[in-house]
Coordinates of C-alpha atoms in Angstrom, one line a residue:
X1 CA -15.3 -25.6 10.5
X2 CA -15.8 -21.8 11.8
X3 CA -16.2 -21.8 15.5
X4 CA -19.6 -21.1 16.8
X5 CA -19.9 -17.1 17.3
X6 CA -19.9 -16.3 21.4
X7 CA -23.5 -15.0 22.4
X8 CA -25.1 -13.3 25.0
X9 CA -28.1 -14.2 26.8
X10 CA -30.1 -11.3 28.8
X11 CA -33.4 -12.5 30.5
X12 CA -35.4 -13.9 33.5
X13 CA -34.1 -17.8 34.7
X14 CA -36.2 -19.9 36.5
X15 CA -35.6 -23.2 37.9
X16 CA -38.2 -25.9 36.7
X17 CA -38.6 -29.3 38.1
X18 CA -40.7 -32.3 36.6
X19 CA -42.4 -35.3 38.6
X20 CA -42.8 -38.0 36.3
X21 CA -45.5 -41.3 37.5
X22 CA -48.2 -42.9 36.6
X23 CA -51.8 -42.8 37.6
X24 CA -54.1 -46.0 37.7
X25 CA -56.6 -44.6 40.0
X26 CA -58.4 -41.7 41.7
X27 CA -57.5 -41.0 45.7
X28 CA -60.8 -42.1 47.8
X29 CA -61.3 -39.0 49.3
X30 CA -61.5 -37.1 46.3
X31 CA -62.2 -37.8 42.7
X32 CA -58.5 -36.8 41.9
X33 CA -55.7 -38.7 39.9
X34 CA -53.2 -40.7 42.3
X35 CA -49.3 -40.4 41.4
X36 CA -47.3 -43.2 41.6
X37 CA -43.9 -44.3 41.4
X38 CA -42.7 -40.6 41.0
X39 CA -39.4 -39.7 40.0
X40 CA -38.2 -36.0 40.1
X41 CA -35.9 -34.2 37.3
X42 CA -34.8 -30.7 37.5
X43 CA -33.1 -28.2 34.8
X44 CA -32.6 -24.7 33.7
X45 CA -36.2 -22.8 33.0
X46 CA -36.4 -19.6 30.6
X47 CA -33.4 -17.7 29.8
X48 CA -31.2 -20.2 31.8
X49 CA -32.9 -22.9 29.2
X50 CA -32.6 -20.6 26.6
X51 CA -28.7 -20.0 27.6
X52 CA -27.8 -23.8 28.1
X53 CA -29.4 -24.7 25.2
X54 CA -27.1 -21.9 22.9
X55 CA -24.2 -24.0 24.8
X56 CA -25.0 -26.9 23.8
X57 CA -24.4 -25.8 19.8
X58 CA -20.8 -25.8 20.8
X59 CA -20.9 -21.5 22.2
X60 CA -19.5 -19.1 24.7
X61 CA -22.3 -18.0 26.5
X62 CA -23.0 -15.4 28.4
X63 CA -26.6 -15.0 30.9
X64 CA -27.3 -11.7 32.2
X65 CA -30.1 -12.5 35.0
X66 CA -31.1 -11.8 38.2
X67 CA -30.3 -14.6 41.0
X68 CA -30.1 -14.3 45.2
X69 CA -28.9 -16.0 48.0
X70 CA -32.4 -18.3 48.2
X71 CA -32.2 -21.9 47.6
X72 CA -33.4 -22.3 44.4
X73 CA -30.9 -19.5 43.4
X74 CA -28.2 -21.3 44.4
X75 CA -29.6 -25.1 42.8
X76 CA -29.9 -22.9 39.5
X77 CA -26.2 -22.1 40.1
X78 CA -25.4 -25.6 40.7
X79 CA -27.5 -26.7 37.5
X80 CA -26.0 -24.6 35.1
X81 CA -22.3 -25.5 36.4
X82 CA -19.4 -24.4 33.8
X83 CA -21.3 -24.2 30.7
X84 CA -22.5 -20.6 30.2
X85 CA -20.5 -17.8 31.9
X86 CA -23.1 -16.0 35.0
X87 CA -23.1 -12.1 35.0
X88 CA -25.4 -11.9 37.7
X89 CA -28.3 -8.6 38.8
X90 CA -29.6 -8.9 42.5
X91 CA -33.0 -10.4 42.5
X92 CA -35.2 -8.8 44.8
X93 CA -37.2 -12.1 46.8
X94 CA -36.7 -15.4 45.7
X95 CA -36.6 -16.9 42.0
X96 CA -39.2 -18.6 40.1
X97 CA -39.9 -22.2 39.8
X98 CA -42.5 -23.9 38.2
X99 CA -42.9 -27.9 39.1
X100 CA -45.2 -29.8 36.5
X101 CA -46.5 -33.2 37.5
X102 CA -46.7 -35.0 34.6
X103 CA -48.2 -38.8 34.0
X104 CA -47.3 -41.0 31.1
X105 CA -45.8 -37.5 29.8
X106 CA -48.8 -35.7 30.3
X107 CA -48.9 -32.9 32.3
X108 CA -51.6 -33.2 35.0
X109 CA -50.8 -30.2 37.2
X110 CA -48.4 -27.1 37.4
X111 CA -47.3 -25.2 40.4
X112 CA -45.5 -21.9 40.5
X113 CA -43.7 -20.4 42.8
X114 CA -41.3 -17.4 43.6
X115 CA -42.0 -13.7 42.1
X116 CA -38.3 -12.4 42.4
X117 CA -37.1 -9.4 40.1
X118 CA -34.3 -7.9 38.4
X119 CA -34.0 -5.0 41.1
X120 CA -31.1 -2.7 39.0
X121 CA -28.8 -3.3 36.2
X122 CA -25.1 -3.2 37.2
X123 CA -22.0 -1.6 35.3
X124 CA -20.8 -5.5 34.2
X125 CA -23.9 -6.2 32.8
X126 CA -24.1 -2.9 30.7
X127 CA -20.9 -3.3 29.4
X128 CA -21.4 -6.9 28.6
X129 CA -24.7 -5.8 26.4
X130 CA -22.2 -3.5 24.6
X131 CA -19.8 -5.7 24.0
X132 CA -21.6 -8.3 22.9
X133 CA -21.7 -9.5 18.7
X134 CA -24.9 -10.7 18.9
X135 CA -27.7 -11.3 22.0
X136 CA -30.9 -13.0 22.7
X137 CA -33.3 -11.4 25.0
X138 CA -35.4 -13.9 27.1
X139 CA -37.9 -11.9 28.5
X140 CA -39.8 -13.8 31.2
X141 CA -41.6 -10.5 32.4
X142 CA -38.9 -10.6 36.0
X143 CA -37.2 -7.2 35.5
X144 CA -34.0 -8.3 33.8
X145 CA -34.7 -6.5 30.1
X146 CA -36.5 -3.9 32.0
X147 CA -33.4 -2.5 33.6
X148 CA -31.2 -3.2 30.8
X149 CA -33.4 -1.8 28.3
X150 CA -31.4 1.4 27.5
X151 CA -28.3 -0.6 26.9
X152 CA -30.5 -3.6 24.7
X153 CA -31.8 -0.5 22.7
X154 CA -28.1 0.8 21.9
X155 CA -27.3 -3.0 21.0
X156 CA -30.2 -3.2 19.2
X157 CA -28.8 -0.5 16.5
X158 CA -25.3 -2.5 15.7
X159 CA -25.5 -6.2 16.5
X160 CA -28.4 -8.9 15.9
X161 CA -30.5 -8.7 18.6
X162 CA -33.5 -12.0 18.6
X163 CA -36.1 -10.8 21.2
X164 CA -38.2 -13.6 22.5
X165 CA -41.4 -12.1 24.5
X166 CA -43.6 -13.5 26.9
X167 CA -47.1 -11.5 28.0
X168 CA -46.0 -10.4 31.1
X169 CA -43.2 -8.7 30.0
X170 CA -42.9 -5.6 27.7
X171 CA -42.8 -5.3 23.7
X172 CA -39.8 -5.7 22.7
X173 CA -37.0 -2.4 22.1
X174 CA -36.9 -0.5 18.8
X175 CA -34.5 -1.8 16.1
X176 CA -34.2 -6.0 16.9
X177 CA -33.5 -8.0 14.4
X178 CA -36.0 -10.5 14.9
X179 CA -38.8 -11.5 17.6
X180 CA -39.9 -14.6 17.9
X181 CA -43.5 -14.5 19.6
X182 CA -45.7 -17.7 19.3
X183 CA -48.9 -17.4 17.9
X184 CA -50.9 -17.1 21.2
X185 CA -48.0 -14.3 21.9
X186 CA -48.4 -12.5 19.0
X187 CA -52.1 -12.4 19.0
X188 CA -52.3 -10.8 22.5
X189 CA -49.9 -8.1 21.6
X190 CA -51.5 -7.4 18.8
X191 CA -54.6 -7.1 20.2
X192 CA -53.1 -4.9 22.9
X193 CA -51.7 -2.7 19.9
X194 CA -55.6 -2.0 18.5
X195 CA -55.2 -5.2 16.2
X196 CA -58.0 -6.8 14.6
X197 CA -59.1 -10.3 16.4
X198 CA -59.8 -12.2 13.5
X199 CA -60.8 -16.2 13.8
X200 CA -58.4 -17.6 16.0
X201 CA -59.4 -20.9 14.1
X202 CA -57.6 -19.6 10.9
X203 CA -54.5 -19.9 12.5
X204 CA -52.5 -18.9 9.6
X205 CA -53.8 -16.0 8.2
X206 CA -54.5 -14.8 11.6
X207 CA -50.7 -15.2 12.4
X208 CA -49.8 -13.0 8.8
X209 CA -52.2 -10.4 10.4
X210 CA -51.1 -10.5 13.7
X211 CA -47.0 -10.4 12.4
X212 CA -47.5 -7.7 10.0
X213 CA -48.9 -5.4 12.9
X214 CA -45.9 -6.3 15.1
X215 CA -43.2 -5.1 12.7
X216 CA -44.5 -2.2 13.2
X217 CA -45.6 -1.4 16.2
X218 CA -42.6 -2.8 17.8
X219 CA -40.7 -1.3 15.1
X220 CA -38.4 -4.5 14.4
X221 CA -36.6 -5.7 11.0
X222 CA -38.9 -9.0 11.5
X223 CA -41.1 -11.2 13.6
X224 CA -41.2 -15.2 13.5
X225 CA -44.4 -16.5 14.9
X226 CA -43.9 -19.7 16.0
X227 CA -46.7 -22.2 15.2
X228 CA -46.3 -25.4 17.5
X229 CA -45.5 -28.5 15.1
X230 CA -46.7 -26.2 11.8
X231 CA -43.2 -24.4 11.6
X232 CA -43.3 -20.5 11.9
X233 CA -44.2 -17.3 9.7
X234 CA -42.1 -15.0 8.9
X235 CA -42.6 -11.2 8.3
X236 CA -40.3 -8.2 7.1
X237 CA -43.9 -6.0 7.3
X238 CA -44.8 -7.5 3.6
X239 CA -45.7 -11.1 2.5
X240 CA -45.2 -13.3 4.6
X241 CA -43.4 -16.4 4.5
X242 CA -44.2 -19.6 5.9
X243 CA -41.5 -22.0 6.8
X244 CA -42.6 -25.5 7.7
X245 CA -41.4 -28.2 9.7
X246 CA -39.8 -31.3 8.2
X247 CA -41.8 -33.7 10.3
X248 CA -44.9 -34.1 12.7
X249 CA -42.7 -33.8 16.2
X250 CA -44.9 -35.5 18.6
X251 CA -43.8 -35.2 22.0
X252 CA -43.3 -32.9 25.3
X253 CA -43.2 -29.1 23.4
X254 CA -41.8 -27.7 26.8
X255 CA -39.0 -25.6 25.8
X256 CA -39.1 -25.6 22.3
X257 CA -39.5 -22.1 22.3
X258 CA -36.6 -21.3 23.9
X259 CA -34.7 -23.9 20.8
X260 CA -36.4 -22.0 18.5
X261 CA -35.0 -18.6 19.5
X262 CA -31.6 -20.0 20.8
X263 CA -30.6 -21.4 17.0
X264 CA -32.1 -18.1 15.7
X265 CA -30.1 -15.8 17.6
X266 CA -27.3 -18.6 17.2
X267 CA -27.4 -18.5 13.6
X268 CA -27.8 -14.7 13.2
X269 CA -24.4 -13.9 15.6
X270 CA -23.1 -16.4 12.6
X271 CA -23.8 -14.1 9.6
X272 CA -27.0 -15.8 8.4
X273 CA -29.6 -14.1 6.6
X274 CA -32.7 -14.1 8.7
X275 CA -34.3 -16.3 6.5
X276 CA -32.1 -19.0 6.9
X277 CA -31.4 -18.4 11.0
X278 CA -35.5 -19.3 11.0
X279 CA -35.0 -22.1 8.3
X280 CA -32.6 -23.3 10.9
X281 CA -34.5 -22.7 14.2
X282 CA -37.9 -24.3 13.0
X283 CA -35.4 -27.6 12.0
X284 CA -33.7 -27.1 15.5
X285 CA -37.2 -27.3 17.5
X286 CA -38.9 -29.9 15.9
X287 CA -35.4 -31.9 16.0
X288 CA -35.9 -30.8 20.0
X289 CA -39.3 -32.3 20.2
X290 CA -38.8 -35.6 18.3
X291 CA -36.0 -36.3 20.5
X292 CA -37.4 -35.9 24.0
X293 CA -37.8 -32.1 24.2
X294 CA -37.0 -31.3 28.1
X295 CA -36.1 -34.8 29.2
X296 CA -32.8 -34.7 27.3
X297 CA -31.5 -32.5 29.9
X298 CA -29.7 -33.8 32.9
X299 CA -26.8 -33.4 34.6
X300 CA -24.6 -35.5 33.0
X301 CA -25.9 -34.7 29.6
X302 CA -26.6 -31.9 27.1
X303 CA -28.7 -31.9 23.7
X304 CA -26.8 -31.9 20.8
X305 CA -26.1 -28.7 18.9
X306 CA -28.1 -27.6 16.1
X307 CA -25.3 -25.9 14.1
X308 CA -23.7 -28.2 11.9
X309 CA -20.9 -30.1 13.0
X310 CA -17.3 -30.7 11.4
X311 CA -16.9 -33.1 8.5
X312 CA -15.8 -36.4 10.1
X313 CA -15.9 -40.0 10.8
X314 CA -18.3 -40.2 12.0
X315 CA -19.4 -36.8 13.0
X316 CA -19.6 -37.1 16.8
X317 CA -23.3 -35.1 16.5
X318 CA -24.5 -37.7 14.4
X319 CA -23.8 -40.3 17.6
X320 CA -25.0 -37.8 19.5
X321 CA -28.3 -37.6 18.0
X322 CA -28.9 -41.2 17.5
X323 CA -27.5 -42.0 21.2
X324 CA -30.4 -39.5 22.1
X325 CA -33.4 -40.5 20.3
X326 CA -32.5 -44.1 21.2
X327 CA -32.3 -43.0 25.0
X328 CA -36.0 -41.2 24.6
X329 CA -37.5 -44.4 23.3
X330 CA -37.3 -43.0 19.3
X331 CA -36.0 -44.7 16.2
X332 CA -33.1 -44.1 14.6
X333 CA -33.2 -44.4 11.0
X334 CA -30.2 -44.0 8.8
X335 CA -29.5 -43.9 4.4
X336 CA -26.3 -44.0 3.0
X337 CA -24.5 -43.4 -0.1
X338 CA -22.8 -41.0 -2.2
X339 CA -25.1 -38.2 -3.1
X340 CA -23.0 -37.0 -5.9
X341 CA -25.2 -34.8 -7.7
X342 CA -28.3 -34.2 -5.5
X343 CA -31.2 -35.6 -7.2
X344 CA -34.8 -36.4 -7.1
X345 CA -34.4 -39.6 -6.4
X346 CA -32.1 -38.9 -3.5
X347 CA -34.6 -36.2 -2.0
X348 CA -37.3 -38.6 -2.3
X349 CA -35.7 -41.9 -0.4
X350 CA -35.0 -39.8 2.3
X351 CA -38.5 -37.8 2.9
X352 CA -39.5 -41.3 2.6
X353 CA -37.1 -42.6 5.4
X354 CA -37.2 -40.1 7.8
X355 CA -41.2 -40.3 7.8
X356 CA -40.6 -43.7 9.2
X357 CA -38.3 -43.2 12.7
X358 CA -37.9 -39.9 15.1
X359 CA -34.7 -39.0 13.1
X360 CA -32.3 -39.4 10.3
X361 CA -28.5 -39.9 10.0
X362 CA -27.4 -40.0 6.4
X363 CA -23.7 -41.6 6.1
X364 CA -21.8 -40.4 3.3
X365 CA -19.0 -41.8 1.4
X366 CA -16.0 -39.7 2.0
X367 CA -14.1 -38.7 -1.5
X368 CA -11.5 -41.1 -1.3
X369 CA -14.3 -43.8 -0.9
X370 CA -16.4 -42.6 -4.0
X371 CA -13.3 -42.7 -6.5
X372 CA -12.7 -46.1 -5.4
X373 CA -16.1 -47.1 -5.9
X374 CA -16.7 -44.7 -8.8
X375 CA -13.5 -44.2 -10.8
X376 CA -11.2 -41.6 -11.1
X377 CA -14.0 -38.7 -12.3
X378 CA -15.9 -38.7 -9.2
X379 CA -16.8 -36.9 -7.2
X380 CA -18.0 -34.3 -8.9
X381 CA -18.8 -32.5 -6.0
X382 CA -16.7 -32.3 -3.0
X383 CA -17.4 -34.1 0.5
X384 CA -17.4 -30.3 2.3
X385 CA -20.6 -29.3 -0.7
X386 CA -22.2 -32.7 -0.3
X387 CA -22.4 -32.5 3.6
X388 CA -23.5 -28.9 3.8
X389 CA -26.5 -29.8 0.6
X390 CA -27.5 -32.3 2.8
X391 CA -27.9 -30.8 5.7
X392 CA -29.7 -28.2 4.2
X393 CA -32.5 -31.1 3.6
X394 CA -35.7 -30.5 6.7
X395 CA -35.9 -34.2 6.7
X396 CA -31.9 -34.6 7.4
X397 CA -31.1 -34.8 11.4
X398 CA -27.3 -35.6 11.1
X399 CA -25.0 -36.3 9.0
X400 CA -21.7 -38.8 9.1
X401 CA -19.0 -39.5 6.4
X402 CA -17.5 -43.0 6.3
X403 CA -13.6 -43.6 4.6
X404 CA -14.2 -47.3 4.2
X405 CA -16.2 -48.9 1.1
X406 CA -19.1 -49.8 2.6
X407 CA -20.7 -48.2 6.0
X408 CA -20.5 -51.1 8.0
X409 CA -17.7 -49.6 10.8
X410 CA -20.3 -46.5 10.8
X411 CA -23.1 -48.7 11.3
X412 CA -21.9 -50.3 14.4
X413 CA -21.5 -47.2 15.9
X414 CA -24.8 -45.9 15.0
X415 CA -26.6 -49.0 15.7
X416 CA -29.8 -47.5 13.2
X417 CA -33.1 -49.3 14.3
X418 CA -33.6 -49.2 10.3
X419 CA -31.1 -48.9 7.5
X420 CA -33.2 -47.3 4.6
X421 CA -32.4 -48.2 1.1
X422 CA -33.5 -47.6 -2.5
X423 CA -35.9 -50.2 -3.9
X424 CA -33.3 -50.7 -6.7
X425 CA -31.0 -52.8 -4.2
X426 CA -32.0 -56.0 -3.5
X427 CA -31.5 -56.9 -0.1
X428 CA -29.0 -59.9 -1.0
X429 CA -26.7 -57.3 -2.5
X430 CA -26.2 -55.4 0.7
X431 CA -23.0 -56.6 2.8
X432 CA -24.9 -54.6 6.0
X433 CA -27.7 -56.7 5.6
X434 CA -26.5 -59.1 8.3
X435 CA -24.6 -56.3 10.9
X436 CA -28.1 -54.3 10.6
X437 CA -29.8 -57.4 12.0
X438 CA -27.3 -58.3 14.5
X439 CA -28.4 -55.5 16.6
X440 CA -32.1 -56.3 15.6
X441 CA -32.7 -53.7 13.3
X442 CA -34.5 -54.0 10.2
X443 CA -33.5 -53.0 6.4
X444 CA -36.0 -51.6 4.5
X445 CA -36.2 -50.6 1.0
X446 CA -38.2 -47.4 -0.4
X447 CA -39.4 -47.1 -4.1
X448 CA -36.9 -45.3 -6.2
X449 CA -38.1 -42.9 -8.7
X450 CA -36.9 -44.1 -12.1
X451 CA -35.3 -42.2 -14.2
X452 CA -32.6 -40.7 -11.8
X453 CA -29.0 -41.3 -11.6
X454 CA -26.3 -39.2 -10.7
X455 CA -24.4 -40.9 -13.5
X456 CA -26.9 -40.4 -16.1
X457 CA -27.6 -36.6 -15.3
X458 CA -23.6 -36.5 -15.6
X459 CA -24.1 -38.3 -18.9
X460 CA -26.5 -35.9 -20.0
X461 CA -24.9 -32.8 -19.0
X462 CA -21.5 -33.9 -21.1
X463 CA -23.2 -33.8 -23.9
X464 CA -25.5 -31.2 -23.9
X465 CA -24.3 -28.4 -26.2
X466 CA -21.9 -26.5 -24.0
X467 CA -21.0 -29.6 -21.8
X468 CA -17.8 -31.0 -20.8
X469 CA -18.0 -32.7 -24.1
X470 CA -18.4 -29.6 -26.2
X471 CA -16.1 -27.9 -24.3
X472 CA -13.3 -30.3 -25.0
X473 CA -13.3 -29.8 -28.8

């Protein structure tokens, strides 16, 4: 597999720390929630997330911010160790944190603090912006695109440049390839740009509105608005299109943002077409909010990349992601099989699988497995084709390939809460069956749509006029 493109990251970090308890009454003195048994997590905030997050798909990273000799500075430091590459601008006062207090995952309560700012660009940092392939701009409204933003507008003419804007800071320069506002975001610029208002009830068509504007008053190729667990909109300054998540991601949306534009810019410094960098990025943050969101990250532990990993097995992100989702209290669920042949069937049994857990590992046969189970013919498409169709699936999380004849060495690995299988099996004809339930997981079969076979589409095709068949005599 190609390695990851290097990116760089420009834009305002923060240090953000979470207090996690429970409340089970209100403090005499004041009808207020009491916070029990608190215990206190810290991480990267805003381009710092944004930054580790990019790492964590397997990049060299680069962050461009502003950081000082406070405290929180220097625990920032700490945080983000070895894993992104700090090109650091003086920060004149102290940098921002934000603490949320947060209660059965709620947040009760957020308190900010620290108003530092990017004081000057330095020489480094301008010639890291024009050296750079590809860079995401993180603008938290602290300084740091404001005194690069001579060198981002160069940039901005030759490489991909993903601009992710907040309110407080300014639109984004002329030329990026894509900005990534979320709807609240893009309605408020808009509106600053003479906009119309429109019913912020009709979310969607207000969004097309509010996108179209954008494109050209911040004169960009595109704009993604982000739509919390809907997906995003994209716009070139035409018709829109709407790209949808694969699931209902219930959970702590903290940072999703940051995914989003991460993969995006991730995705772009790869070669993709914009369309399929925001295909990826929606998948990416709901993936991020099904899993945990925020709580993933620790200091012994990063979330899993979003690019796809290297045909193995297993593939260690496939682990990865089922390790995860077990830690956040999720279920795994995981199909397996050939998928020779893509079919209906096949896209059906796993929509219908990954609707019942918080993600979904799909373990494949390798090609040496299929012609022994198969015959000599088959495959008739590749293990490298079969992985990459399937990842292309929304409702696909991961995906393993297994050597053996049956999954069962995968399986034991994975440790699946529920092994999902066609309603043509019976469940006596499953040698899993027993390892699945060993661990206390549960088999479950899904209606199969009738009709579909790789085998019999093969069957058809051969003699079809033209097919193998004709072709032969």
């Amino acid at each position: 597999m190609t390695t990851p493109a290097p990116l760089l990251v420009v834009g305002d970090a923060l240090l953000d720390h979470d207090l996690f308890g429970r409340v089970e009454r209100l403090a005499p003195d004041a009808p207020v929630p009491v916070v029990s048994d608190v215990r206190r997590a810290t991480r990267p905030g805003g381009a710092a997330l944004a930054a580790w997050l990019a790492a964590a798909d397997g990049r060299d990273v680069t962050l461009v911010t502003a950081l000082g000799d406070d405290p929180s500075s220097a625990e920032l430091r700490a945080t983000l160790g070895d894993r992104v590459r700090l090109l650091e601008l003086p920060l004149d006062g102290t940098l921002s944190t934000k603490t949320r207090v947060l209660a059965e995952g709620r947040p009760l309560l957020r308190l900010d603090d620290g108003e530092g700012r990017a004081e000057e660009a330095t020489a480094g940092a301008r010639r890291a912006v024009a050296a750079a392939g590809a860079v995401l701009v993180a603008d938290y409204g602290r300084g740091c695109a404001d005194v690069l933003r001579a060198a981002l507008t160069e940039a901005a003419a030759r490489v991909p440049v993903v601009w992710d804007p907040h309110p407080r800071g300014r639109p984004p320069v002329p030329g990026v390839r894509l900005a990534t506002p979320s709807a609240t975001e893009a309605h408020t610029f808009a509106a600053r740009g003479g906009g119309p208002v429109g019913d912020p009830d009709d979310e969607l068509r207000v969004a097309a509105q509010d996108a179209h504007q954008l494109v050209g008053d911040w004169r960009a190729a595109s704009v993604a608005v982000t739509m919390s667990g809907r997906g995003a909109l994209l716009s070139h300054g035409g018709t829109p299109l709407m790209v949808p998540s694969p699931v209902t991601a219930q959970g702590d949306a903290c940072g999703a943002g940051d995914r989003f534009a991460a993969t995006a810019a991730g995705l772009l410094a790869d070669g993709q077409l914009t369309e399929a960098a925001v295909r990826g990025a929606v998948h990416a943050a709901t993936r991020y909010v099904a899993e945990g969101g925020v709580r993933t990250l620790d200091a012994g532990r990063t979330p899993g990349p979003s690019a796809p990993a290297a045909v193995g097995a297993p593939t260690d992100e496939a682990l990865r992601t089922a390790a995860r989702v077990r830690a956040a209290g999720g279920t795994v669920v995981a199909a397996g099989g050939c998928f020779d042949l893509l079919h209906a069937g096949h896209v059906a049994l796993l929509q219908a699988a990954r609707r019942t857990g918080d993600c979904l590992v799909v373990c494949v046969n390798s090609d040496a497995s299929v012609r022994r189970r198969k015959g000599g013919g088959r495959p008739l498409v590749p293990l490298a084709d079969r992985v990459r169709v399937l990842r292309a699936l929304e409702c696909v999380d991961a995906v393993a390939v297994f050597d053996e004849d049956t999954p069962e060495l995968l399986l034991a690995r994975l440790r699946p809460h529920i092994w999902a299988k066609g309603g043509d099996y019976a469940r006596t004809d499953l040698p899993e069956a027993s390892l699945v339930a060993s661990w206390d997981g549960q088999v479950v079969l899904f209606p199969y749509l009738d009709g579909r076979s790789t085998s019999g589409i093969a069957e058809r095709a051969a003699h079809a006029p033209g097919g193998t068949e004709g072709a032969r005599r």
